[in-house]
């Protein structure tokens, strides 16, 4: 039985749209616990529970169906993606639990390969695999429930950028478009391999570098695409000015955008941002890249201008694709993002 053919969607492109999700969450009953210092009331990347004056636990979970044919590669990507929320909040990963769904008729060696790939990434992160849970399902799915730690005084939120900050993006865009081209049989081997390498790449290394600087805000760019994640960061207080000419792009991603190899998730992201950003003068291909859902995407950092170059150069030692894509400005209209 073919592994990838079992899936109707894959990667972070399978995420429920931001509008729908907000509606579901707003109706949930809540219990207030003062030690839960970050929950889903904000758009932060993970939950944080304070244990003591100097220690807080970070908790996050992420899983999805495959977007690549090779099971071990899928395991690596899913694990790297699941750990990113901890890195985005300035934390270190401690341990994780496997989450597995598998069609009963699928060769069990496939599951072995998925788990092996995930374990490889946990080992690279120097994090322990502590167990997990598995069920039979119609589609294969895999991910991790991840626990990390952070000093409560050093938490990096995703919605606290400051006017004058510079925006740094640590990975190239275009994963969703390239995977769409792969499914359509038109992607080159070079583009496919570049996308896989990017998705497998841990954000651990960029996160370690950024901790040496006064980062005001950070998020990881995943299924909601660069623009939705940037909009969540900007909130109601500031405006992000993003220069499309500075965006780091995966090989041939722009060409696939020109050929309208868009994704359903990208269109959901576009609909969500329809009234929030003016794209009148932005080329259609760049629009698709801005909305493109990223699986295991990079970190988007908001950092004081005087530290930006030194921080960027430090990150580029391990992640050379990282670049400055814009700046944070005072909000003078109702727009949270201005695209150049």
mmCIF file of C-alpha atoms in Angstrom:
data_model
loop_
_atom_site.group_PDB
_atom_site.id
_atom_site.type_symbol
_atom_site.label_atom_id
_atom_site.label_comp_id
_atom_site.label_asym_id
_atom_site.label_seq_id
_atom_site.Cartn_x
_atom_site.Cartn_y
_atom_site.Cartn_z
ATOM 1 C CA UNK A 1 0.000 0.000 0.000
ATOM 2 C CA UNK A 2 1.456 3.371 -1.061
ATOM 3 C CA UNK A 3 2.326 5.554 1.933
ATOM 4 C CA UNK A 4 1.600 9.056 0.643
ATOM 5 C CA UNK A 5 -1.464 8.105 -1.408
ATOM 6 C CA UNK A 6 -3.365 7.431 1.835
ATOM 7 C CA UNK A 7 -3.511 11.151 2.615
ATOM 8 C CA UNK A 8 -5.918 13.831 1.455
ATOM 9 C CA UNK A 9 -3.661 16.597 2.845
ATOM 10 C CA UNK A 10 -0.264 16.812 4.459
ATOM 11 C CA UNK A 11 2.077 18.817 6.645
ATOM 12 C CA UNK A 12 1.102 22.138 8.151
ATOM 13 C CA UNK A 13 -1.088 22.792 5.117
ATOM 14 C CA UNK A 14 -3.668 20.573 6.825
ATOM 15 C CA UNK A 15 -4.173 23.068 9.655
ATOM 16 C CA UNK A 16 -7.668 24.379 10.377
ATOM 17 C CA UNK A 17 -7.929 27.977 9.167
ATOM 18 C CA UNK A 18 -7.163 30.777 11.668
ATOM 19 C CA UNK A 19 -10.697 32.222 11.509
ATOM 20 C CA UNK A 20 -12.369 28.871 12.202
ATOM 21 C CA UNK A 21 -9.913 28.011 14.962
ATOM 22 C CA UNK A 22 -10.437 31.303 16.788
ATOM 23 C CA UNK A 23 -14.180 30.707 16.747
ATOM 24 C CA UNK A 24 -13.853 27.265 18.312
ATOM 25 C CA UNK A 25 -11.468 28.416 21.048
ATOM 26 C CA UNK A 26 -13.557 31.432 22.040
ATOM 27 C CA UNK A 27 -16.417 29.192 23.225
ATOM 28 C CA UNK A 28 -14.433 26.878 25.500
ATOM 29 C CA UNK A 29 -15.033 26.874 29.276
ATOM 30 C CA UNK A 30 -11.945 27.918 31.228
ATOM 31 C CA UNK A 31 -10.401 27.314 34.618
ATOM 32 C CA UNK A 32 -8.016 30.019 35.816
ATOM 33 C CA UNK A 33 -4.628 28.935 37.173
ATOM 34 C CA UNK A 34 -2.188 31.722 38.015
ATOM 35 C CA UNK A 35 0.779 29.460 37.271
ATOM 36 C CA UNK A 36 -0.369 29.054 33.670
ATOM 37 C CA UNK A 37 1.328 32.237 32.472
ATOM 38 C CA UNK A 38 0.817 31.652 28.726
ATOM 39 C CA UNK A 39 -2.293 29.958 27.321
ATOM 40 C CA UNK A 40 -4.436 30.132 24.174
ATOM 41 C CA UNK A 41 -5.859 33.572 24.997
ATOM 42 C CA UNK A 42 -2.886 34.936 23.087
ATOM 43 C CA UNK A 43 -1.602 33.644 19.764
ATOM 44 C CA UNK A 44 1.631 32.468 21.365
ATOM 45 C CA UNK A 45 3.296 29.338 20.080
ATOM 46 C CA UNK A 46 3.065 27.141 23.200
ATOM 47 C CA UNK A 47 1.691 27.023 26.744
ATOM 48 C CA UNK A 48 3.954 27.960 29.658
ATOM 49 C CA UNK A 49 3.433 26.837 33.250
ATOM 50 C CA UNK A 50 5.578 28.408 35.974
ATOM 51 C CA UNK A 51 7.098 25.931 38.433
ATOM 52 C CA UNK A 52 9.325 28.262 40.450
ATOM 53 C CA UNK A 53 10.892 31.706 40.312
ATOM 54 C CA UNK A 54 13.549 30.512 37.875
ATOM 55 C CA UNK A 55 11.819 27.658 36.056
ATOM 56 C CA UNK A 56 8.822 27.325 33.777
ATOM 57 C CA UNK A 57 7.710 24.395 31.629
ATOM 58 C CA UNK A 58 6.828 24.860 27.970
ATOM 59 C CA UNK A 59 4.208 22.472 26.583
ATOM 60 C CA UNK A 60 3.236 22.097 22.939
ATOM 61 C CA UNK A 61 1.884 19.467 20.565
ATOM 62 C CA UNK A 62 1.998 19.149 16.795
ATOM 63 C CA UNK A 63 1.193 16.326 14.375
ATOM 64 C CA UNK A 64 0.063 15.947 10.787
ATOM 65 C CA UNK A 65 -0.235 13.567 7.855
ATOM 66 C CA UNK A 66 2.772 13.084 5.548
ATOM 67 C CA UNK A 67 3.833 15.440 2.796
ATOM 68 C CA UNK A 68 6.757 13.317 1.545
ATOM 69 C CA UNK A 69 6.917 9.726 0.291
ATOM 70 C CA UNK A 70 9.769 8.475 2.468
ATOM 71 C CA UNK A 71 8.514 7.526 5.985
ATOM 72 C CA UNK A 72 11.794 8.239 7.784
ATOM 73 C CA UNK A 73 12.024 11.670 6.181
ATOM 74 C CA UNK A 74 8.437 12.332 7.258
ATOM 75 C CA UNK A 75 9.362 11.385 10.832
ATOM 76 C CA UNK A 76 12.279 13.817 10.839
ATOM 77 C CA UNK A 77 10.161 16.662 9.462
ATOM 78 C CA UNK A 78 7.270 16.101 11.874
ATOM 79 C CA UNK A 79 9.593 15.973 14.880
ATOM 80 C CA UNK A 80 11.524 19.072 13.832
ATOM 81 C CA UNK A 81 8.252 20.925 13.331
ATOM 82 C CA UNK A 82 6.845 19.883 16.718
ATOM 83 C CA UNK A 83 9.896 21.159 18.610
ATOM 84 C CA UNK A 84 9.917 24.569 16.910
ATOM 85 C CA UNK A 85 7.386 26.164 19.268
ATOM 86 C CA UNK A 86 9.720 25.600 22.218
ATOM 87 C CA UNK A 87 12.622 27.206 20.357
ATOM 88 C CA UNK A 88 10.485 30.170 19.275
ATOM 89 C CA UNK A 89 9.723 30.986 22.924
ATOM 90 C CA UNK A 90 13.379 30.961 23.938
ATOM 91 C CA UNK A 91 13.260 27.527 25.551
ATOM 92 C CA UNK A 92 15.112 24.230 25.479
ATOM 93 C CA UNK A 93 13.455 20.903 24.660
ATOM 94 C CA UNK A 94 13.522 18.369 27.512
ATOM 95 C CA UNK A 95 11.501 15.372 26.278
ATOM 96 C CA UNK A 96 8.682 14.357 23.962
ATOM 97 C CA UNK A 97 5.914 11.792 23.529
ATOM 98 C CA UNK A 98 5.107 10.197 20.177
ATOM 99 C CA UNK A 99 1.637 10.647 18.652
ATOM 100 C CA UNK A 100 0.858 8.036 15.990
ATOM 101 C CA UNK A 101 -2.111 7.238 13.731
ATOM 102 C CA UNK A 102 -1.694 4.403 11.253
ATOM 103 C CA UNK A 103 -3.958 2.603 8.754
ATOM 104 C CA UNK A 104 -4.284 -1.015 9.905
ATOM 105 C CA UNK A 105 -3.462 -2.349 6.413
ATOM 106 C CA UNK A 106 -0.267 -0.292 6.071
ATOM 107 C CA UNK A 107 3.038 -2.174 6.342
ATOM 108 C CA UNK A 108 4.193 -1.867 9.954
ATOM 109 C CA UNK A 109 7.736 -1.255 8.726
ATOM 110 C CA UNK A 110 6.448 2.168 7.658
ATOM 111 C CA UNK A 111 5.676 2.984 11.297
ATOM 112 C CA UNK A 112 9.121 1.786 12.337
ATOM 113 C CA UNK A 113 10.721 4.141 9.828
ATOM 114 C CA UNK A 114 8.568 7.110 10.896
ATOM 115 C CA UNK A 115 9.467 6.615 14.543
ATOM 116 C CA UNK A 116 13.144 6.164 13.702
ATOM 117 C CA UNK A 117 13.183 9.480 11.837
ATOM 118 C CA UNK A 118 11.512 11.239 14.743
ATOM 119 C CA UNK A 119 13.958 9.717 17.208
ATOM 120 C CA UNK A 120 16.873 10.925 15.077
ATOM 121 C CA UNK A 121 15.707 14.515 15.444
ATOM 122 C CA UNK A 122 15.085 14.162 19.173
ATOM 123 C CA UNK A 123 18.631 12.849 19.575
ATOM 124 C CA UNK A 124 19.956 15.811 17.573
ATOM 125 C CA UNK A 125 17.987 18.122 19.887
ATOM 126 C CA UNK A 126 19.457 16.267 22.893
ATOM 127 C CA UNK A 127 15.911 15.543 24.049
ATOM 128 C CA UNK A 128 14.547 12.294 25.438
ATOM 129 C CA UNK A 129 11.795 10.194 23.923
ATOM 130 C CA UNK A 130 9.578 9.341 26.899
ATOM 131 C CA UNK A 131 6.788 7.253 25.366
ATOM 132 C CA UNK A 132 3.648 8.057 23.406
ATOM 133 C CA UNK A 133 0.288 6.864 22.134
ATOM 134 C CA UNK A 134 -0.798 5.146 18.923
ATOM 135 C CA UNK A 135 -4.123 4.283 17.267
ATOM 136 C CA UNK A 136 -5.354 2.851 13.987
ATOM 137 C CA UNK A 137 -6.786 5.493 11.659
ATOM 138 C CA UNK A 138 -7.735 5.923 7.998
ATOM 139 C CA UNK A 139 -4.669 8.120 7.308
ATOM 140 C CA UNK A 140 -1.133 7.959 8.711
ATOM 141 C CA UNK A 141 -0.312 10.841 11.044
ATOM 142 C CA UNK A 142 2.669 11.508 13.274
ATOM 143 C CA UNK A 143 3.951 14.174 15.611
ATOM 144 C CA UNK A 144 5.096 14.908 19.139
ATOM 145 C CA UNK A 145 3.826 16.283 22.408
ATOM 146 C CA UNK A 146 6.864 18.271 23.528
ATOM 147 C CA UNK A 147 7.906 19.539 26.955
ATOM 148 C CA UNK A 148 10.609 22.176 27.312
ATOM 149 C CA UNK A 149 11.935 24.562 29.898
ATOM 150 C CA UNK A 150 12.626 28.293 30.074
ATOM 151 C CA UNK A 151 13.514 30.922 32.659
ATOM 152 C CA UNK A 152 10.238 32.833 33.264
ATOM 153 C CA UNK A 153 12.182 36.093 33.010
ATOM 154 C CA UNK A 154 13.491 35.153 29.543
ATOM 155 C CA UNK A 155 10.319 34.031 27.781
ATOM 156 C CA UNK A 156 10.104 35.356 24.229
ATOM 157 C CA UNK A 157 6.476 36.073 23.278
ATOM 158 C CA UNK A 158 5.279 36.330 19.705
ATOM 159 C CA UNK A 159 3.234 39.544 20.110
ATOM 160 C CA UNK A 160 5.667 41.982 21.763
ATOM 161 C CA UNK A 161 7.629 43.647 18.920
ATOM 162 C CA UNK A 162 8.831 47.195 19.481
ATOM 163 C CA UNK A 163 8.844 50.173 17.118
ATOM 164 C CA UNK A 164 12.272 50.403 15.506
ATOM 165 C CA UNK A 165 12.886 46.657 15.557
ATOM 166 C CA UNK A 166 14.265 44.800 12.555
ATOM 167 C CA UNK A 167 12.620 41.584 11.297
ATOM 168 C CA UNK A 168 14.809 38.536 10.632
ATOM 169 C CA UNK A 169 13.564 35.336 8.948
ATOM 170 C CA UNK A 170 15.768 32.265 9.427
ATOM 171 C CA UNK A 171 14.477 29.873 6.730
ATOM 172 C CA UNK A 172 13.481 30.275 3.104
ATOM 173 C CA UNK A 173 9.830 30.327 1.997
ATOM 174 C CA UNK A 174 8.108 28.151 -0.590
ATOM 175 C CA UNK A 175 7.715 24.728 1.031
ATOM 176 C CA UNK A 176 3.989 24.479 0.303
ATOM 177 C CA UNK A 177 4.365 25.519 -3.323
ATOM 178 C CA UNK A 178 7.192 23.066 -3.935
ATOM 179 C CA UNK A 179 5.242 20.221 -2.349
ATOM 180 C CA UNK A 180 2.306 21.146 -4.577
ATOM 181 C CA UNK A 181 4.645 20.911 -7.572
ATOM 182 C CA UNK A 182 5.892 17.529 -6.315
ATOM 183 C CA UNK A 183 2.322 16.211 -6.109
ATOM 184 C CA UNK A 184 1.708 17.512 -9.624
ATOM 185 C CA UNK A 185 4.811 15.775 -10.934
ATOM 186 C CA UNK A 186 6.454 19.005 -12.126
ATOM 187 C CA UNK A 187 8.975 19.726 -9.357
ATOM 188 C CA UNK A 188 12.678 19.272 -10.051
ATOM 189 C CA UNK A 189 14.786 17.062 -7.811
ATOM 190 C CA UNK A 190 16.778 20.132 -6.749
ATOM 191 C CA UNK A 191 13.688 21.983 -5.532
ATOM 192 C CA UNK A 192 12.278 18.916 -3.761
ATOM 193 C CA UNK A 193 15.540 18.174 -1.944
ATOM 194 C CA UNK A 194 15.951 21.826 -0.896
ATOM 195 C CA UNK A 195 12.447 21.831 0.581
ATOM 196 C CA UNK A 196 13.074 18.576 2.458
ATOM 197 C CA UNK A 197 16.393 19.824 3.852
ATOM 198 C CA UNK A 198 14.691 23.003 5.057
ATOM 199 C CA UNK A 199 11.814 21.112 6.710
ATOM 200 C CA UNK A 200 14.206 18.711 8.441
ATOM 201 C CA UNK A 201 16.348 21.537 9.777
ATOM 202 C CA UNK A 202 15.954 22.142 13.522
ATOM 203 C CA UNK A 203 15.338 25.721 14.650
ATOM 204 C CA UNK A 204 17.488 24.819 17.659
ATOM 205 C CA UNK A 205 20.604 26.440 16.216
ATOM 206 C CA UNK A 206 19.031 29.790 15.341
ATOM 207 C CA UNK A 207 17.302 29.801 18.753
ATOM 208 C CA UNK A 208 20.578 29.225 20.565
ATOM 209 C CA UNK A 209 22.102 32.200 18.776
ATOM 210 C CA UNK A 210 19.185 34.552 19.392
ATOM 211 C CA UNK A 211 19.288 33.978 23.158
ATOM 212 C CA UNK A 212 22.458 36.070 23.302
ATOM 213 C CA UNK A 213 20.504 39.111 22.091
ATOM 214 C CA UNK A 214 17.541 41.211 23.248
ATOM 215 C CA UNK A 215 14.913 39.647 20.983
ATOM 216 C CA UNK A 216 11.599 41.401 21.594
ATOM 217 C CA UNK A 217 9.349 38.891 19.827
ATOM 218 C CA UNK A 218 9.619 35.625 17.929
ATOM 219 C CA UNK A 219 7.388 33.048 16.257
ATOM 220 C CA UNK A 220 7.903 30.083 13.975
ATOM 221 C CA UNK A 221 6.363 30.376 10.521
ATOM 222 C CA UNK A 222 4.211 27.321 9.789
ATOM 223 C CA UNK A 223 0.831 26.530 8.242
ATOM 224 C CA UNK A 224 -0.616 30.034 8.446
ATOM 225 C CA UNK A 225 2.148 31.375 6.191
ATOM 226 C CA UNK A 226 4.408 34.367 6.727
ATOM 227 C CA UNK A 227 1.657 37.002 6.530
ATOM 228 C CA UNK A 228 -0.741 35.493 9.061
ATOM 229 C CA UNK A 229 2.038 34.773 11.544
ATOM 230 C CA UNK A 230 3.425 38.277 11.016
ATOM 231 C CA UNK A 231 -0.045 39.741 11.543
ATOM 232 C CA UNK A 232 -0.347 37.869 14.851
ATOM 233 C CA UNK A 233 3.025 39.301 15.888
ATOM 234 C CA UNK A 234 2.164 42.869 14.928
ATOM 235 C CA UNK A 235 -1.207 42.749 16.653
ATOM 236 C CA UNK A 236 -3.001 46.045 17.174
ATOM 237 C CA UNK A 237 -0.009 48.089 18.282
ATOM 238 C CA UNK A 238 2.546 48.278 15.462
ATOM 239 C CA UNK A 239 2.926 47.875 11.709
ATOM 240 C CA UNK A 240 5.358 45.518 9.988
ATOM 241 C CA UNK A 241 6.900 46.774 6.751
ATOM 242 C CA UNK A 242 8.069 43.767 4.717
ATOM 243 C CA UNK A 243 10.182 44.015 1.555
ATOM 244 C CA UNK A 244 9.318 41.179 -0.845
ATOM 245 C CA UNK A 245 12.647 41.597 -2.654
ATOM 246 C CA UNK A 246 14.434 40.580 0.557
ATOM 247 C CA UNK A 247 12.443 37.397 1.204
ATOM 248 C CA UNK A 248 14.616 34.251 1.208
ATOM 249 C CA UNK A 249 13.102 31.749 -1.229
ATOM 250 C CA UNK A 250 13.670 28.067 -1.850
ATOM 251 C CA UNK A 251 14.928 27.155 -5.337
ATOM 252 C CA UNK A 252 12.218 27.467 -7.996
ATOM 253 C CA UNK A 253 9.528 28.405 -5.451
ATOM 254 C CA UNK A 254 8.930 31.723 -7.238
ATOM 255 C CA UNK A 255 8.538 29.920 -10.575
ATOM 256 C CA UNK A 256 5.921 27.574 -9.099
ATOM 257 C CA UNK A 257 4.126 30.583 -7.623
ATOM 258 C CA UNK A 258 4.043 32.154 -11.083
ATOM 259 C CA UNK A 259 2.485 28.949 -12.377
ATOM 260 C CA UNK A 260 -0.313 29.231 -9.767
ATOM 261 C CA UNK A 261 0.554 25.993 -7.948
ATOM 262 C CA UNK A 262 -1.299 27.327 -4.917
ATOM 263 C CA UNK A 263 -2.570 25.280 -1.992
ATOM 264 C CA UNK A 264 -5.937 25.179 -0.236
ATOM 265 C CA UNK A 265 -4.270 26.302 2.995
ATOM 266 C CA UNK A 266 -2.671 29.218 1.162
ATOM 267 C CA UNK A 267 -6.106 30.302 -0.018
ATOM 268 C CA UNK A 268 -7.481 30.072 3.530
ATOM 269 C CA UNK A 269 -4.612 32.282 4.669
ATOM 270 C CA UNK A 270 -5.405 34.754 1.896
ATOM 271 C CA UNK A 271 -9.063 34.924 2.904
ATOM 272 C CA UNK A 272 -8.127 35.506 6.533
ATOM 273 C CA UNK A 273 -5.871 38.453 5.589
ATOM 274 C CA UNK A 274 -8.179 39.915 2.933
ATOM 275 C CA UNK A 275 -9.177 42.968 4.989
ATOM 276 C CA UNK A 276 -5.886 43.233 6.882
ATOM 277 C CA UNK A 277 -3.336 43.929 4.148
ATOM 278 C CA UNK A 278 -3.269 45.797 0.823
ATOM 279 C CA UNK A 279 -1.664 43.674 -1.894
ATOM 280 C CA UNK A 280 -2.729 45.844 -4.826
ATOM 281 C CA UNK A 281 0.841 46.541 -5.911
ATOM 282 C CA UNK A 282 2.356 43.180 -4.963
ATOM 283 C CA UNK A 283 3.101 40.733 -7.788
ATOM 284 C CA UNK A 284 0.778 37.696 -7.733
ATOM 285 C CA UNK A 285 3.724 35.312 -7.336
ATOM 286 C CA UNK A 286 4.967 37.148 -4.247
ATOM 287 C CA UNK A 287 1.421 37.104 -2.876
ATOM 288 C CA UNK A 288 1.353 33.314 -3.111
ATOM 289 C CA UNK A 289 4.711 33.086 -1.340
ATOM 290 C CA UNK A 290 3.524 35.349 1.463
ATOM 291 C CA UNK A 291 0.463 33.138 2.040
ATOM 292 C CA UNK A 292 2.213 29.830 1.372
ATOM 293 C CA UNK A 293 1.827 27.380 4.302
ATOM 294 C CA UNK A 294 5.221 26.365 5.638
ATOM 295 C CA UNK A 295 5.821 22.983 7.216
ATOM 296 C CA UNK A 296 8.615 23.223 9.801
ATOM 297 C CA UNK A 297 9.322 26.812 8.725
ATOM 298 C CA UNK A 298 11.870 29.212 10.146
ATOM 299 C CA UNK A 299 11.825 31.644 13.031
ATOM 300 C CA UNK A 300 10.624 35.223 12.544
ATOM 301 C CA UNK A 301 12.478 37.486 14.982
ATOM 302 C CA UNK A 302 11.803 41.088 15.986
ATOM 303 C CA UNK A 303 15.015 42.536 17.385
ATOM 304 C CA UNK A 304 16.320 46.055 18.160
ATOM 305 C CA UNK A 305 17.982 47.598 15.106
ATOM 306 C CA UNK A 306 21.296 48.141 16.875
ATOM 307 C CA UNK A 307 21.616 44.393 17.510
ATOM 308 C CA UNK A 308 20.165 43.128 14.234
ATOM 309 C CA UNK A 309 23.324 42.772 12.144
ATOM 310 C CA UNK A 310 25.329 41.060 14.867
ATOM 311 C CA UNK A 311 22.429 38.696 15.605
ATOM 312 C CA UNK A 312 21.932 37.943 11.907
ATOM 313 C CA UNK A 313 25.628 37.205 11.375
ATOM 314 C CA UNK A 314 25.602 34.885 14.371
ATOM 315 C CA UNK A 315 22.557 32.972 13.077
ATOM 316 C CA UNK A 316 24.023 32.802 9.560
ATOM 317 C CA UNK A 317 26.997 30.760 10.800
ATOM 318 C CA UNK A 318 24.679 27.739 10.935
ATOM 319 C CA UNK A 319 21.696 29.019 8.932
ATOM 320 C CA UNK A 320 23.179 31.023 6.035
ATOM 321 C CA UNK A 321 19.787 31.574 4.389
ATOM 322 C CA UNK A 322 18.652 33.816 7.288
ATOM 323 C CA UNK A 323 18.097 37.438 6.266
ATOM 324 C CA UNK A 324 16.515 40.756 7.226
ATOM 325 C CA UNK A 325 13.079 41.077 5.602
ATOM 326 C CA UNK A 326 11.641 44.262 7.114
ATOM 327 C CA UNK A 327 11.145 46.514 10.104
ATOM 328 C CA UNK A 328 8.638 47.433 12.800
ATOM 329 C CA UNK A 329 7.062 50.896 12.539
ATOM 330 C CA UNK A 330 4.494 52.988 14.383
ATOM 331 C CA UNK A 331 0.943 52.174 13.420
ATOM 332 C CA UNK A 332 -0.476 55.119 11.503
ATOM 333 C CA UNK A 333 -3.440 53.384 9.826
ATOM 334 C CA UNK A 334 -5.494 50.238 10.359
ATOM 335 C CA UNK A 335 -2.923 48.110 8.562
ATOM 336 C CA UNK A 336 -0.783 45.751 10.635
ATOM 337 C CA UNK A 337 1.400 44.873 7.650
ATOM 338 C CA UNK A 338 2.623 46.928 4.711
ATOM 339 C CA UNK A 339 4.171 45.026 1.798
ATOM 340 C CA UNK A 340 6.738 46.707 -0.411
#
